[in-house]
mmCIF file of C-alpha atoms in Angstrom:
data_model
loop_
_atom_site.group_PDB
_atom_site.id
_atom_site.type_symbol
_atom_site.label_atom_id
_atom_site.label_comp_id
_atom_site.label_asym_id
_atom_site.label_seq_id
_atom_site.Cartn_x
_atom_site.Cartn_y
_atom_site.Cartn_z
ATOM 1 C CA UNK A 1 -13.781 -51.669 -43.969
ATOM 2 C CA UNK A 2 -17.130 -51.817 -45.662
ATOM 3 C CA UNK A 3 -17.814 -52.709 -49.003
ATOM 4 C CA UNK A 4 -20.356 -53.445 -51.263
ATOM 5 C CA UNK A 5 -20.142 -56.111 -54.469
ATOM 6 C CA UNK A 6 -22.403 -56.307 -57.605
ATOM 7 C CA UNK A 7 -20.356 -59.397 -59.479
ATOM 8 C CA UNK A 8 -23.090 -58.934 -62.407
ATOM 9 C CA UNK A 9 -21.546 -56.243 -64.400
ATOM 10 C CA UNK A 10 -24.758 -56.604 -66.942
ATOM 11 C CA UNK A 11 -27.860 -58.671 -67.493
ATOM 12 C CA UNK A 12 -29.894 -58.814 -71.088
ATOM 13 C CA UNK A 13 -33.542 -60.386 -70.590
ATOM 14 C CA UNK A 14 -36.523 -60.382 -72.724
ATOM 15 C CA UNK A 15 -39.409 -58.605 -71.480
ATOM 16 C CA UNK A 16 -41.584 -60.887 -68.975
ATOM 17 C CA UNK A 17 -38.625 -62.237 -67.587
ATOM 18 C CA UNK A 18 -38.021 -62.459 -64.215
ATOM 19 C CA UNK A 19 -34.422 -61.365 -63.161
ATOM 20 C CA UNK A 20 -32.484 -60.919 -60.005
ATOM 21 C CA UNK A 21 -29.979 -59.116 -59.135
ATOM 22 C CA UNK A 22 -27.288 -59.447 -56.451
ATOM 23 C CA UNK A 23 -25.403 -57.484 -53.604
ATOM 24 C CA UNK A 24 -23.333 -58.443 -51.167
ATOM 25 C CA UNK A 25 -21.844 -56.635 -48.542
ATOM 26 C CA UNK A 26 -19.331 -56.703 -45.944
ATOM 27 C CA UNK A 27 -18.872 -54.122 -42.586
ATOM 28 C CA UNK A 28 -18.155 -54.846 -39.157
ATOM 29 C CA UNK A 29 -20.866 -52.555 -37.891
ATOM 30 C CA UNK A 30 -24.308 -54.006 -36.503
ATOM 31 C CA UNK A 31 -25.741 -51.238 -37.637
ATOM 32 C CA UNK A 32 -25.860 -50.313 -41.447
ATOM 33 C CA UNK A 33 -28.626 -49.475 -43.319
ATOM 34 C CA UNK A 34 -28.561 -51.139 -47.260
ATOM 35 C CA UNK A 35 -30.229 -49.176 -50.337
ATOM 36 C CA UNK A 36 -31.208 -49.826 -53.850
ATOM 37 C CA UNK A 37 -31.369 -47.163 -56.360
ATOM 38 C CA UNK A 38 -32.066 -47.466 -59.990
ATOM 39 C CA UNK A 39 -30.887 -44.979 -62.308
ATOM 40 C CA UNK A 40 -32.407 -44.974 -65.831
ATOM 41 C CA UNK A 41 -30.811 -43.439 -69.087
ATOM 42 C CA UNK A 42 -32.134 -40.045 -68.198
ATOM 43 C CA UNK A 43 -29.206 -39.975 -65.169
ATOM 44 C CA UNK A 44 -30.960 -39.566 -62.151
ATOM 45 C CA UNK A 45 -30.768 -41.514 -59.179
ATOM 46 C CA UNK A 46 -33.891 -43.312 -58.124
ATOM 47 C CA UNK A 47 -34.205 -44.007 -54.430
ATOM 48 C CA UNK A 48 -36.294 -48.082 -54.241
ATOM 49 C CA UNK A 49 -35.604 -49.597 -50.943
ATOM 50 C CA UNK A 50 -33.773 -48.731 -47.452
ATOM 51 C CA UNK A 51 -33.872 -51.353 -45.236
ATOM 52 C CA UNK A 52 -32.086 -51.028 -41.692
ATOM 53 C CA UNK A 53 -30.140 -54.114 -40.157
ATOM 54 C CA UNK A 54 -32.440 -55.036 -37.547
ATOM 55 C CA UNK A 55 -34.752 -56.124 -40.219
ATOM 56 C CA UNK A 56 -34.385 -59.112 -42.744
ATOM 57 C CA UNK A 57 -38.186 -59.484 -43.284
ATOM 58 C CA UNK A 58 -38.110 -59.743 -47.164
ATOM 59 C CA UNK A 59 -40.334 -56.635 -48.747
ATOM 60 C CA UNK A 60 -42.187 -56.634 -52.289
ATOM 61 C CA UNK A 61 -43.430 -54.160 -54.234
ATOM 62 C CA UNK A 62 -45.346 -54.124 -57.039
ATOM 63 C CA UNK A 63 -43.265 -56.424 -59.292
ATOM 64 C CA UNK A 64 -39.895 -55.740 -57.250
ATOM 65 C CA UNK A 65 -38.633 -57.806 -54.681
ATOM 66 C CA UNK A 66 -35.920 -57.690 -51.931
ATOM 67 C CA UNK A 67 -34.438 -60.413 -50.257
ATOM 68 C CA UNK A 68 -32.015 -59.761 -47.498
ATOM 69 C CA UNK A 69 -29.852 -62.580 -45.914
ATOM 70 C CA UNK A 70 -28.006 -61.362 -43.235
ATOM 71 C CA UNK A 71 -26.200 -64.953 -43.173
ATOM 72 C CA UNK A 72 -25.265 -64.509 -46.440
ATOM 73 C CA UNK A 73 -24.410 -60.616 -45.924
ATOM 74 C CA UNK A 74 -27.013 -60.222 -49.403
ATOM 75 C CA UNK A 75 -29.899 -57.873 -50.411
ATOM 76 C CA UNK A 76 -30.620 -59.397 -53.532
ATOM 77 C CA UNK A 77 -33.027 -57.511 -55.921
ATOM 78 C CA UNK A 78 -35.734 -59.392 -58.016
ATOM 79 C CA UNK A 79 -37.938 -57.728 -61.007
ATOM 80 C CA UNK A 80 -40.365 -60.298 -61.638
ATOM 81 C CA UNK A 81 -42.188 -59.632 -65.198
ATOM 82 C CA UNK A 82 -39.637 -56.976 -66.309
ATOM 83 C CA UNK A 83 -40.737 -54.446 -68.442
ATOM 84 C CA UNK A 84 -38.596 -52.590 -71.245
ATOM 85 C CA UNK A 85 -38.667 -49.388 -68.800
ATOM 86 C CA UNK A 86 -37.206 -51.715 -66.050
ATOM 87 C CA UNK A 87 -33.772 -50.890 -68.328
ATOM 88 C CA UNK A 88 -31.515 -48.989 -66.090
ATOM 89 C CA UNK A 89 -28.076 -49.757 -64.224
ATOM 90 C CA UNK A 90 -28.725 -50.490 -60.487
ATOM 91 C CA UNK A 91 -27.078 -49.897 -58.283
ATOM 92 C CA UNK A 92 -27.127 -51.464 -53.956
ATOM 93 C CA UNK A 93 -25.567 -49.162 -51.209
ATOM 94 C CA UNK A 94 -24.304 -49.634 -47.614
ATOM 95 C CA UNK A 95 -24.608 -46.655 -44.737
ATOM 96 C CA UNK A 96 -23.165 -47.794 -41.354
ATOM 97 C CA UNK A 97 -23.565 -46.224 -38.177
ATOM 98 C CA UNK A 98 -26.796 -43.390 -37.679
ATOM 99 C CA UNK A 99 -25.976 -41.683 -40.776
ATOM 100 C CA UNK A 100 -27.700 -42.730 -43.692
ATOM 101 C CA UNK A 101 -26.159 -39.740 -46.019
ATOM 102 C CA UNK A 102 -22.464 -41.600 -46.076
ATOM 103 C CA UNK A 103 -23.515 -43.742 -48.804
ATOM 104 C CA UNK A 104 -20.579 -47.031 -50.467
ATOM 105 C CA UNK A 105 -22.427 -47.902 -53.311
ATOM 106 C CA UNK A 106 -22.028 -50.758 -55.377
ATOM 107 C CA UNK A 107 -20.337 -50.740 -58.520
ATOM 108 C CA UNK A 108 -24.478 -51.574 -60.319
ATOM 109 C CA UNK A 109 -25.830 -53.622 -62.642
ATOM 110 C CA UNK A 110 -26.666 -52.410 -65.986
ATOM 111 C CA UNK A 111 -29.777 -54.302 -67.294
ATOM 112 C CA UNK A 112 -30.737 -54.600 -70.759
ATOM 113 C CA UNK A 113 -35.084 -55.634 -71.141
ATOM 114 C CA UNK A 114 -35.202 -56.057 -74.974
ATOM 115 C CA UNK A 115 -39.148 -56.271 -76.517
ATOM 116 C CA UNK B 1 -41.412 -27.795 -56.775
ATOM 117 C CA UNK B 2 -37.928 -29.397 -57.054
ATOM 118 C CA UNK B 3 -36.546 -30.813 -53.948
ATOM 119 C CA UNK B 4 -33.156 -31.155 -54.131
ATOM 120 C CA UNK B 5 -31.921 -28.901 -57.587
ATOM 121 C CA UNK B 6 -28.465 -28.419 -58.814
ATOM 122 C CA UNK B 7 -26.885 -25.965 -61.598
ATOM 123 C CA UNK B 8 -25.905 -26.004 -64.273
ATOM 124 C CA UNK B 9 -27.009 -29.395 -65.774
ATOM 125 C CA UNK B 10 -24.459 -29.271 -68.226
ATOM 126 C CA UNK B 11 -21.159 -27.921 -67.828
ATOM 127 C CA UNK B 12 -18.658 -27.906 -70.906
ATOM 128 C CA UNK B 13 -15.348 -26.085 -70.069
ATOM 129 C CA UNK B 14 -11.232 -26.239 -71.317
ATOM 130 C CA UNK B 15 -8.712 -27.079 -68.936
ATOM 131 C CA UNK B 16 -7.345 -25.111 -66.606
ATOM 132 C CA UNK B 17 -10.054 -23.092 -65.941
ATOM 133 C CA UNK B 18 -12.430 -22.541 -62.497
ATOM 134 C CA UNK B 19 -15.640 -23.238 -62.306
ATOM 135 C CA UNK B 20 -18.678 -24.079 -59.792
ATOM 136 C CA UNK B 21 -21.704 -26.185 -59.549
ATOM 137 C CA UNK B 22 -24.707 -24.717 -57.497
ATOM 138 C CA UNK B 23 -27.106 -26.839 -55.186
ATOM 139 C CA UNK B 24 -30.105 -25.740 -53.302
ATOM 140 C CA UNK B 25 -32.796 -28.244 -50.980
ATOM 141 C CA UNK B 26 -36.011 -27.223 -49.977
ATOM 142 C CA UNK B 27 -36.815 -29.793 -48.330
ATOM 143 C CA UNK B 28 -35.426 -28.324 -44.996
ATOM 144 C CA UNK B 29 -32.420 -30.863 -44.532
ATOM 145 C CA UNK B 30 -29.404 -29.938 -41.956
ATOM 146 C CA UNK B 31 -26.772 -32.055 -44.241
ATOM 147 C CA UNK B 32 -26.129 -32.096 -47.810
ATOM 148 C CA UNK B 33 -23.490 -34.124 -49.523
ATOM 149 C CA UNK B 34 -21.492 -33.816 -53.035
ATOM 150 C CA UNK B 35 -20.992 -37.172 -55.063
ATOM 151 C CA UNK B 36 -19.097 -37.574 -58.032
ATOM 152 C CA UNK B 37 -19.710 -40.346 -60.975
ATOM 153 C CA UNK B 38 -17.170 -40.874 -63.197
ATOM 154 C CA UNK B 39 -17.252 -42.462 -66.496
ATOM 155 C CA UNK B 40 -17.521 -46.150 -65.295
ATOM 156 C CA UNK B 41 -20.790 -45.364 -63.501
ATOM 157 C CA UNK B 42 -19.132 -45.550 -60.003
ATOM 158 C CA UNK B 43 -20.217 -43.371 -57.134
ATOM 159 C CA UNK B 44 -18.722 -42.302 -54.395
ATOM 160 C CA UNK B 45 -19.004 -39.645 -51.921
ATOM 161 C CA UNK B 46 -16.836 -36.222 -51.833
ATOM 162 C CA UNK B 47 -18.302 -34.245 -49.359
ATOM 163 C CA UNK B 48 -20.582 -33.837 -46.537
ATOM 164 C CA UNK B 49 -21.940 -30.410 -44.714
ATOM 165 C CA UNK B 50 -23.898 -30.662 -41.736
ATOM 166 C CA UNK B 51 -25.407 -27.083 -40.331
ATOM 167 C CA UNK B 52 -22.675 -25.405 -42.416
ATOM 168 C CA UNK B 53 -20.386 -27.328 -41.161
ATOM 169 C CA UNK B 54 -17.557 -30.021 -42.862
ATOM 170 C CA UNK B 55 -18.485 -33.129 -41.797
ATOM 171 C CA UNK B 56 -17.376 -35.653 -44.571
ATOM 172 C CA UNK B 57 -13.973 -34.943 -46.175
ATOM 173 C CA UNK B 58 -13.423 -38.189 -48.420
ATOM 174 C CA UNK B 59 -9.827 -37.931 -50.491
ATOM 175 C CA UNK B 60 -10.802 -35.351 -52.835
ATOM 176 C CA UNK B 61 -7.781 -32.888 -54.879
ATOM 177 C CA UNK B 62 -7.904 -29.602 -52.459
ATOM 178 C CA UNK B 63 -9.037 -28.178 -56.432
ATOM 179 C CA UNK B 64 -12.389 -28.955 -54.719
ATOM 180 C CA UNK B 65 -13.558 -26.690 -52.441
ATOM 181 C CA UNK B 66 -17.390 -26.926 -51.295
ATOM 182 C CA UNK B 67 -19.242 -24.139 -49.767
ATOM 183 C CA UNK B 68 -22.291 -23.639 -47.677
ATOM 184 C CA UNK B 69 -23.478 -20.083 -47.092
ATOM 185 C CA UNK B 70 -26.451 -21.651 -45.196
ATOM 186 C CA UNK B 71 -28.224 -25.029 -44.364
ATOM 187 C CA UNK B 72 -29.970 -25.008 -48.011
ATOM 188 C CA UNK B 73 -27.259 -24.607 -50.349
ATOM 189 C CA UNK B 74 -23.857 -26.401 -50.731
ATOM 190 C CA UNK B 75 -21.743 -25.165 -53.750
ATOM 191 C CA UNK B 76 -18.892 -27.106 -55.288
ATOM 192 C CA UNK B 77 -16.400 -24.693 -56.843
ATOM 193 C CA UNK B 78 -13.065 -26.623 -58.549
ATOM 194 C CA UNK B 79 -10.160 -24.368 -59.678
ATOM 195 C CA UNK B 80 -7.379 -25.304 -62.385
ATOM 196 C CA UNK B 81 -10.118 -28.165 -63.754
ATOM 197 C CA UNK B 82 -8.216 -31.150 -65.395
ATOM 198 C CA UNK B 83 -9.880 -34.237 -67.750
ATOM 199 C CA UNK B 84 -9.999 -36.636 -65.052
ATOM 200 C CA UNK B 85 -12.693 -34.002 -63.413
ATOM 201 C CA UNK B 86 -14.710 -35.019 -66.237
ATOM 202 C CA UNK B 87 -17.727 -36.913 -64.342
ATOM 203 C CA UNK B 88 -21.552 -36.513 -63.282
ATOM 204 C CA UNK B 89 -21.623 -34.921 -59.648
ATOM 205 C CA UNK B 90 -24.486 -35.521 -57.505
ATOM 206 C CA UNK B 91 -25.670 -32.915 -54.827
ATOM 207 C CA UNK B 92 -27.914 -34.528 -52.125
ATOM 208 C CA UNK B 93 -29.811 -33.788 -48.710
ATOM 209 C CA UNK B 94 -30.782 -35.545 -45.440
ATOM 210 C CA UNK B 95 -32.234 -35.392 -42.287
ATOM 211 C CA UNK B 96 -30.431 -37.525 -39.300
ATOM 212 C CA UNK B 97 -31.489 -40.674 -39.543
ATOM 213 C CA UNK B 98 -33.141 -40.438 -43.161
ATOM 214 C CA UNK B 99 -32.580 -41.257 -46.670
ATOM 215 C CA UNK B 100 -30.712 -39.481 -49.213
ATOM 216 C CA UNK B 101 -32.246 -37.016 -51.892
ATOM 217 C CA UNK B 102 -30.482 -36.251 -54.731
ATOM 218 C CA UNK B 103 -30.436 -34.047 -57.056
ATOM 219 C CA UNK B 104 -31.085 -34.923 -60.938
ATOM 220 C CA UNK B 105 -26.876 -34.152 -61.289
ATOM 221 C CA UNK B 106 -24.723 -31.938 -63.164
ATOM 222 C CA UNK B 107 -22.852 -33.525 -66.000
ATOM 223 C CA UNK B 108 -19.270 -31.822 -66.490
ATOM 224 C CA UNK B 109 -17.056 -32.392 -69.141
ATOM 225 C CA UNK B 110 -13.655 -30.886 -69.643
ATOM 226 C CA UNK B 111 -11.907 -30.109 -73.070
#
């Protein structure tokens, strides 16, 4: 069965704080396809990251980070320098297979960047 | 220019009654999928159309019945609506082998 964990129900930082937040995930399937989408008090869902199982090379952008561990079955999620419009809950995601539409998502992450 | 809209963005009804959630892509997608938020925040799939065709069938009431008249639109009608219906539902669109889109999602909320 696949699954996907967020054990950090919520994080509270001060802006300029770096935070990080994690994901594990389990499946049996050696080829999945792991997301991170950030949805913001407005509702909608964000699309930040897809990265396929055949690669673990870490990505950044901008001030966001990803750091998948295959070893560790992780994607981890850093914000480095987080901004008050960094608030939103976030939430990872695990496809398996060729379809990338059947999305398990995580139960997210709601964090709090107070001024 | 919207790529993925659904309708109404609000939907405020009593029990008991029917009612139905439009979606339409333009981004020229062969699947489109229904998720459904509930109040917790978690999300989980409901449906998936391929070419018109039911391809994702998760363990959804039968109350639920999507529709696809063609490859651009999937429709979500629910009959005899309870309170636990009450959620945010997500239409989205793909491509094989591509991400998902999603729509900005219809909030429903029954009285």
């Amino acid at each position: 069965a696949q699954k996907v964990t967020q054990a950090q129900t919520e994080i509270s930082v001060v802006e300029k704080e770096d935070v990080t937040l994690d994901c594990v995930y389990e499946t049996r399937d050696t080829t999945y396809y792991l997301f991170w989408y950030k949805q913001p008090p407005s509702g909608e869902l964000v699309f930040l990251i897809r990265r396929n199982s055949f690669d673990e090379q870490n990505e950044i952008s901008g001030r966001y980070s990803w750091n998948f561990q295959k070893s560790t079955s992780s994607f981890n999620f850093t914000i480095t320098a987080s901004q008050v419009v960094d608030s939103a809950v976030y939430f990872c995601a695990l496809s398996v297979g060729g379809s990338q539409g059947n999305l398990i998502f995580g139960k997210g992450t709601k964090l709090s960047v107070k001024p | 220019d919207t790529a993925v809209s659904q309708t109404p963005k609000y939907l405020v009804t009593q029990m008991g009654n029917d009612k139905s959630i439009k979606c339409e892509q333009n981004l020229g997608h062969d699947t489109m999928y229904w998720y459904k938020q509930d109040s917790k925040k978690f999300l989980k799939i409901m449906f998936s159309y391929n070419n018109k065709e039911l391809i994702i069938n998760e363990t959804v009431p039968n109350r639920f019945s999507p529709k696809s008249p063609d490859k651009a639109h999937l429709n979500l009608h629910i009959n005899s609506l309870e309170l636990g219906d009450s959620a945010v539902y997500f239409c989205a669109s793909s491509s094989l082998g591509e991400k998902l889109f999603f729509g900005s999602g219809t909030q429903l909320s029954v009285l």
